[in-house]
mmCIF file of C-alpha atoms in Angstrom:
data_model
loop_
_atom_site.group_PDB
_atom_site.id
_atom_site.type_symbol
_atom_site.label_atom_id
_atom_site.label_comp_id
_atom_site.label_asym_id
_atom_site.label_seq_id
_atom_site.Cartn_x
_atom_site.Cartn_y
_atom_site.Cartn_z
ATOM 1 C CA ALA A 1 54.221 16.748 59.951
ATOM 2 C CA GLN A 2 51.719 17.595 57.284
ATOM 3 C CA SER A 3 48.216 15.963 57.199
ATOM 4 C CA VAL A 4 45.122 16.080 55.171
ATOM 5 C CA THR A 5 41.434 15.823 56.041
ATOM 6 C CA GLN A 6 38.570 14.820 53.843
ATOM 7 C CA PRO A 7 35.428 15.475 55.882
ATOM 8 C CA ASP A 8 32.985 13.629 53.654
ATOM 9 C CA ILE A 9 33.244 9.816 53.484
ATOM 10 C CA HIS A 10 30.462 9.457 50.887
ATOM 11 C CA ILE A 11 28.862 11.991 48.501
ATOM 12 C CA THR A 12 25.940 11.262 46.144
ATOM 13 C CA VAL A 13 25.357 13.507 43.206
ATOM 14 C CA SER A 14 22.869 13.336 40.367
ATOM 15 C CA GLU A 15 24.304 12.947 36.853
ATOM 16 C CA GLY A 16 24.722 16.562 35.353
ATOM 17 C CA ALA A 17 24.845 18.220 38.745
ATOM 18 C CA SER A 18 27.819 20.032 40.008
ATOM 19 C CA LEU A 19 30.308 18.512 42.395
ATOM 20 C CA GLU A 20 32.566 19.813 45.186
ATOM 21 C CA LEU A 21 34.699 17.484 47.351
ATOM 22 C CA ARG A 22 36.418 19.010 50.387
ATOM 23 C CA CYS A 23 39.923 18.793 51.422
ATOM 24 C CA ASN A 24 41.673 20.539 54.377
ATOM 25 C CA TYR A 25 45.377 20.340 55.088
ATOM 26 C CA SER A 26 47.649 21.016 57.978
ATOM 27 C CA TYR A 27 51.046 22.343 57.304
ATOM 28 C CA GLY A 28 53.078 25.401 58.342
ATOM 29 C CA ALA A 29 54.022 26.448 54.859
ATOM 30 C CA THR A 30 52.430 26.004 51.541
ATOM 31 C CA PRO A 31 52.474 22.258 50.851
ATOM 32 C CA TYR A 32 52.336 20.322 47.727
ATOM 33 C CA LEU A 33 48.630 19.357 47.214
ATOM 34 C CA PHE A 34 47.168 16.713 44.927
ATOM 35 C CA TRP A 35 43.913 15.062 44.037
ATOM 36 C CA TYR A 36 43.919 11.412 42.893
ATOM 37 C CA VAL A 37 40.976 9.298 41.650
ATOM 38 C CA GLN A 38 40.634 5.542 41.991
ATOM 39 C CA SER A 39 38.088 3.453 40.165
ATOM 40 C CA PRO A 40 37.233 0.050 41.544
ATOM 41 C CA GLY A 41 40.058 -2.537 41.132
ATOM 42 C CA GLN A 42 42.384 0.118 39.715
ATOM 43 C CA GLY A 43 45.390 2.087 40.841
ATOM 44 C CA LEU A 44 45.291 5.819 41.443
ATOM 45 C CA GLN A 45 45.330 8.397 38.627
ATOM 46 C CA LEU A 46 46.428 12.043 39.192
ATOM 47 C CA LEU A 47 43.716 14.559 38.507
ATOM 48 C CA LEU A 48 45.612 17.731 39.412
ATOM 49 C CA LYS A 49 48.337 19.254 41.648
ATOM 50 C CA TYR A 50 49.245 22.648 43.224
ATOM 51 C CA PHE A 51 52.378 24.114 44.795
ATOM 52 C CA SER A 52 52.437 27.783 43.791
ATOM 53 C CA GLY A 53 51.051 30.295 41.443
ATOM 54 C CA ASP A 54 47.454 30.549 40.214
ATOM 55 C CA THR A 55 45.250 29.244 43.110
ATOM 56 C CA LEU A 56 42.715 27.789 40.604
ATOM 57 C CA VAL A 57 44.241 24.647 39.081
ATOM 58 C CA GLN A 58 42.807 22.867 36.101
ATOM 59 C CA GLY A 59 43.118 19.170 35.819
ATOM 60 C CA ILE A 60 42.101 16.279 33.546
ATOM 61 C CA LYS A 61 38.516 15.066 32.961
ATOM 62 C CA GLY A 62 37.072 18.497 33.537
ATOM 63 C CA PHE A 63 38.057 18.739 37.231
ATOM 64 C CA GLU A 64 39.431 21.896 38.802
ATOM 65 C CA ALA A 65 40.561 22.701 42.387
ATOM 66 C CA GLU A 66 41.065 25.954 44.246
ATOM 67 C CA PHE A 67 43.679 26.511 46.834
ATOM 68 C CA LYS A 68 42.567 28.805 49.667
ATOM 69 C CA ARG A 69 45.394 29.510 52.199
ATOM 70 C CA SER A 70 43.121 31.379 54.553
ATOM 71 C CA GLN A 71 40.916 28.240 54.880
ATOM 72 C CA SER A 72 43.755 25.658 54.552
ATOM 73 C CA SER A 73 41.516 23.990 51.812
ATOM 74 C CA PHE A 74 42.054 22.614 48.428
ATOM 75 C CA ASN A 75 38.540 21.584 47.330
ATOM 76 C CA LEU A 76 37.932 19.743 44.101
ATOM 77 C CA ARG A 77 35.064 20.734 41.734
ATOM 78 C CA LYS A 78 33.462 19.649 38.559
ATOM 79 C CA PRO A 79 30.589 21.654 36.985
ATOM 80 C CA SER A 80 28.749 18.653 35.614
ATOM 81 C CA VAL A 81 29.246 15.190 36.827
ATOM 82 C CA HIS A 82 29.189 12.182 34.484
ATOM 83 C CA TRP A 83 28.204 8.529 35.570
ATOM 84 C CA SER A 84 31.864 7.535 34.886
ATOM 85 C CA ASP A 85 33.041 9.842 37.602
ATOM 86 C CA ALA A 86 31.840 7.424 40.318
ATOM 87 C CA ALA A 87 34.901 6.451 42.099
ATOM 88 C CA GLU A 88 37.038 7.113 45.150
ATOM 89 C CA TYR A 89 38.702 10.447 45.368
ATOM 90 C CA PHE A 90 41.780 11.071 47.568
ATOM 91 C CA CYS A 91 43.327 14.399 48.498
ATOM 92 C CA ALA A 92 47.139 14.134 49.257
ATOM 93 C CA VAL A 93 49.756 16.419 50.698
ATOM 94 C CA GLY A 94 53.547 16.205 50.450
ATOM 95 C CA ALA A 95 56.324 18.350 51.708
ATOM 96 C CA PRO A 96 60.110 18.650 51.378
ATOM 97 C CA ASN A 97 60.654 17.882 55.019
ATOM 98 C CA SER A 98 59.164 14.455 54.533
ATOM 99 C CA GLY A 99 61.136 13.495 51.478
ATOM 100 C CA TYR A 100 58.114 14.477 49.390
ATOM 101 C CA ALA A 101 56.400 11.234 50.524
ATOM 102 C CA LEU A 102 52.701 11.800 49.915
ATOM 103 C CA ASN A 103 50.207 11.649 52.909
ATOM 104 C CA PHE A 104 46.793 10.657 51.647
ATOM 105 C CA GLY A 105 43.411 11.595 53.142
ATOM 106 C CA LYS A 106 40.971 8.938 53.884
ATOM 107 C CA GLY A 107 39.120 9.382 50.711
ATOM 108 C CA THR A 108 35.599 10.252 49.581
ATOM 109 C CA SER A 109 33.464 7.846 47.755
ATOM 110 C CA LEU A 110 31.405 9.475 45.037
ATOM 111 C CA LEU A 111 28.195 7.745 43.856
ATOM 112 C CA VAL A 112 26.536 9.184 40.800
ATOM 113 C CA THR A 113 22.766 8.566 40.311
ATOM 114 C CA PRO A 114 20.773 8.775 37.091
ATOM 115 C CA ASP B 1 45.995 1.394 30.201
ATOM 116 C CA THR B 2 48.497 1.933 32.886
ATOM 117 C CA GLU B 3 52.254 2.272 32.114
ATOM 118 C CA VAL B 4 53.155 0.591 35.433
ATOM 119 C CA THR B 5 52.549 -3.225 35.083
ATOM 120 C CA GLN B 6 52.057 -5.249 38.160
ATOM 121 C CA THR B 7 52.024 -9.032 38.278
ATOM 122 C CA PRO B 8 50.116 -11.120 39.271
ATOM 123 C CA LYS B 9 46.743 -9.286 39.522
ATOM 124 C CA HIS B 10 45.599 -11.622 42.258
ATOM 125 C CA LEU B 11 47.511 -13.710 44.659
ATOM 126 C CA VAL B 12 46.327 -16.217 47.226
ATOM 127 C CA MET B 13 48.926 -17.493 49.652
ATOM 128 C CA GLY B 14 49.257 -19.417 52.893
ATOM 129 C CA MET B 15 51.044 -18.082 55.940
ATOM 130 C CA THR B 16 53.981 -20.427 55.370
ATOM 131 C CA ASN B 17 54.471 -19.611 51.623
ATOM 132 C CA LYS B 18 57.040 -17.453 49.978
ATOM 133 C CA LYS B 19 55.991 -15.431 47.048
ATOM 134 C CA SER B 20 56.982 -12.266 45.048
ATOM 135 C CA LEU B 21 55.099 -9.275 43.675
ATOM 136 C CA LYS B 22 56.600 -7.711 40.557
ATOM 137 C CA CYS B 23 56.347 -4.215 39.134
ATOM 138 C CA GLU B 24 57.770 -2.978 35.740
ATOM 139 C CA GLN B 25 57.901 0.394 34.075
ATOM 140 C CA HIS B 26 59.590 1.464 30.954
ATOM 141 C CA MET B 27 59.146 5.187 31.232
ATOM 142 C CA GLY B 28 62.674 5.927 32.421
ATOM 143 C CA HIS B 29 61.416 6.811 35.918
ATOM 144 C CA ARG B 30 64.137 6.770 38.596
ATOM 145 C CA ALA B 31 61.891 6.515 41.700
ATOM 146 C CA MET B 32 59.649 3.537 42.512
ATOM 147 C CA TYR B 33 57.382 2.933 45.386
ATOM 148 C CA TRP B 34 55.319 0.280 47.110
ATOM 149 C CA TYR B 35 51.987 1.154 48.741
ATOM 150 C CA LYS B 36 49.699 -1.000 50.760
ATOM 151 C CA GLN B 37 45.974 -0.303 50.639
ATOM 152 C CA LYS B 38 43.368 -1.892 52.804
ATOM 153 C CA ALA B 39 39.609 -1.813 51.747
ATOM 154 C CA LYS B 40 38.054 1.472 52.084
ATOM 155 C CA LYS B 41 41.351 3.096 53.134
ATOM 156 C CA PRO B 42 44.015 5.335 51.637
ATOM 157 C CA PRO B 43 47.226 3.960 50.346
ATOM 158 C CA GLU B 44 49.970 3.729 52.857
ATOM 159 C CA LEU B 45 53.612 4.181 51.774
ATOM 160 C CA MET B 46 55.822 1.154 52.444
ATOM 161 C CA PHE B 47 59.038 1.605 50.478
ATOM 162 C CA VAL B 48 60.663 4.131 48.167
ATOM 163 C CA TYR B 49 63.524 3.386 45.874
ATOM 164 C CA SER B 50 65.423 6.341 44.371
ATOM 165 C CA TYR B 51 67.997 5.526 41.592
ATOM 166 C CA GLU B 52 67.690 1.845 42.627
ATOM 167 C CA LYS B 53 68.665 2.465 46.239
ATOM 168 C CA LEU B 54 66.154 2.095 49.220
ATOM 169 C CA SER B 55 65.579 5.612 50.392
ATOM 170 C CA ILE B 56 62.502 5.215 52.514
ATOM 171 C CA ASN B 57 61.355 2.371 54.592
ATOM 172 C CA GLU B 58 58.243 3.165 56.598
ATOM 173 C CA SER B 59 58.877 0.760 59.521
ATOM 174 C CA VAL B 60 57.564 -2.168 57.445
ATOM 175 C CA PRO B 61 57.756 -5.613 59.005
ATOM 176 C CA SER B 62 60.607 -7.789 57.824
ATOM 177 C CA ARG B 63 58.300 -10.319 56.277
ATOM 178 C CA PHE B 64 58.063 -7.807 53.463
ATOM 179 C CA SER B 65 61.454 -7.453 51.559
ATOM 180 C CA PRO B 66 61.711 -5.068 48.645
ATOM 181 C CA GLU B 67 64.220 -5.459 45.770
ATOM 182 C CA CYS B 68 65.055 -3.127 42.920
ATOM 183 C CA PRO B 69 67.181 -5.339 40.459
ATOM 184 C CA ASN B 70 67.314 -2.383 37.916
ATOM 185 C CA SER B 71 65.802 0.897 37.123
ATOM 186 C CA SER B 72 62.671 -0.741 35.464
ATOM 187 C CA LEU B 73 61.871 -3.424 37.933
ATOM 188 C CA LEU B 74 60.699 -3.471 41.484
ATOM 189 C CA ASN B 75 59.928 -6.614 43.470
ATOM 190 C CA LEU B 76 58.350 -7.232 46.848
ATOM 191 C CA HIS B 77 59.231 -10.554 48.427
ATOM 192 C CA LEU B 78 56.714 -11.938 50.879
ATOM 193 C CA HIS B 79 57.355 -14.588 53.538
ATOM 194 C CA ALA B 80 55.432 -15.794 56.573
ATOM 195 C CA LEU B 81 52.632 -13.280 56.073
ATOM 196 C CA GLN B 82 49.725 -12.885 58.453
ATOM 197 C CA PRO B 83 45.975 -12.710 57.441
ATOM 198 C CA GLU B 84 45.979 -9.035 58.258
ATOM 199 C CA ASP B 85 48.510 -8.472 55.429
ATOM 200 C CA SER B 86 45.711 -9.093 52.959
ATOM 201 C CA ALA B 87 45.423 -5.992 50.942
ATOM 202 C CA LEU B 88 45.834 -4.318 47.509
ATOM 203 C CA TYR B 89 49.512 -3.712 47.026
ATOM 204 C CA LEU B 90 50.261 -0.827 44.642
ATOM 205 C CA CYS B 91 53.411 0.004 42.833
ATOM 206 C CA ALA B 92 54.080 3.523 41.519
ATOM 207 C CA SER B 93 56.910 5.235 39.700
ATOM 208 C CA SER B 94 57.936 8.804 39.148
ATOM 209 C CA PRO B 95 60.554 10.577 37.035
ATOM 210 C CA GLY B 96 62.224 11.922 40.248
ATOM 211 C CA ARG B 97 61.426 12.474 43.919
ATOM 212 C CA ASN B 98 59.695 15.920 43.792
ATOM 213 C CA PRO B 99 56.014 15.073 43.254
ATOM 214 C CA ILE B 100 55.279 18.531 41.651
ATOM 215 C CA ASN B 101 57.361 18.007 38.582
ATOM 216 C CA SER B 102 57.418 14.211 38.974
ATOM 217 C CA PRO B 103 53.835 12.898 39.570
ATOM 218 C CA LEU B 104 53.265 9.354 40.658
ATOM 219 C CA HIS B 105 52.158 6.857 38.069
ATOM 220 C CA PHE B 106 50.339 3.951 39.737
ATOM 221 C CA GLY B 107 49.810 0.335 38.547
ATOM 222 C CA ASN B 108 46.536 -1.390 38.889
ATOM 223 C CA GLY B 109 47.804 -3.326 42.005
ATOM 224 C CA THR B 110 48.012 -6.903 43.176
ATOM 225 C CA ARG B 111 45.135 -8.106 45.215
ATOM 226 C CA LEU B 112 46.743 -10.301 47.904
ATOM 227 C CA THR B 113 44.892 -12.669 50.200
ATOM 228 C CA VAL B 114 46.697 -14.530 52.953
ATOM 229 C CA THR B 115 44.887 -17.587 54.302
#
C-alpha cells in the first residue's frame, strides 16, 4: 500500500522568506500526489496535484511542488511566504489499487513570524 | 466560501443521544466522502459514496451510519458514541472517483464533542 511521510511536524519561517515543506512517498509505481492546506477551523483546500508529465507543478496561492522519482519526494515550495500562509499543510498520495482513496501524511504546521 | 456545506458547525451530544450530521453540495459531484480528523492529526477516511452507493467503508464502527438520500446530500447518523469519537468530521465531494481529474472539495466540518 502507498504511504506518505512528512518529516517536519512544525516549521517556522519569517514573512517574505522562502519555504520548502518536505514530503516523501512510498509506492511501487508513480502515485497520484497532492498537497492540501488547512487553516484553523476550516476544511482542506487543494493546492496542487501531480500524476505525470512536467515534474514541476504550479498550484494556487503561489505554491509549486517538484516531483523527484529518484528521491521519492514531492516537496512543496513558495518563494516568499505571507502571514496568511500560516496553516497546516498535508501531503497526500492516492493510487488506483486503493480505489483512489487518499492517504494523508501527518501534516506540517507552518508558523509565519513578522 | 466552501461549496460543500456542513451542518451543524458544532455539536455536543451525550453518549446516549442520537444525532445526525448533514452535508450538501450542488456542484453535480457524484462521489461524496466522510472523513474524521482528530486534533493535530490528518483526516482519516470513513466512508465513500459513488453514485449514491456506498463503495468504501473503512471498518468504521456501526455507531456511525452513513446515508446518501440523493446525489446532493450525505448524512452521518450517530448513535451511542464514545468520548473518543470527539473530532472534526469533514465531508468532501468530487466529480468522480479519480482524484487527478476529480479533486476533493472539502466542507468546513462539524466539530463534534461527545460528553
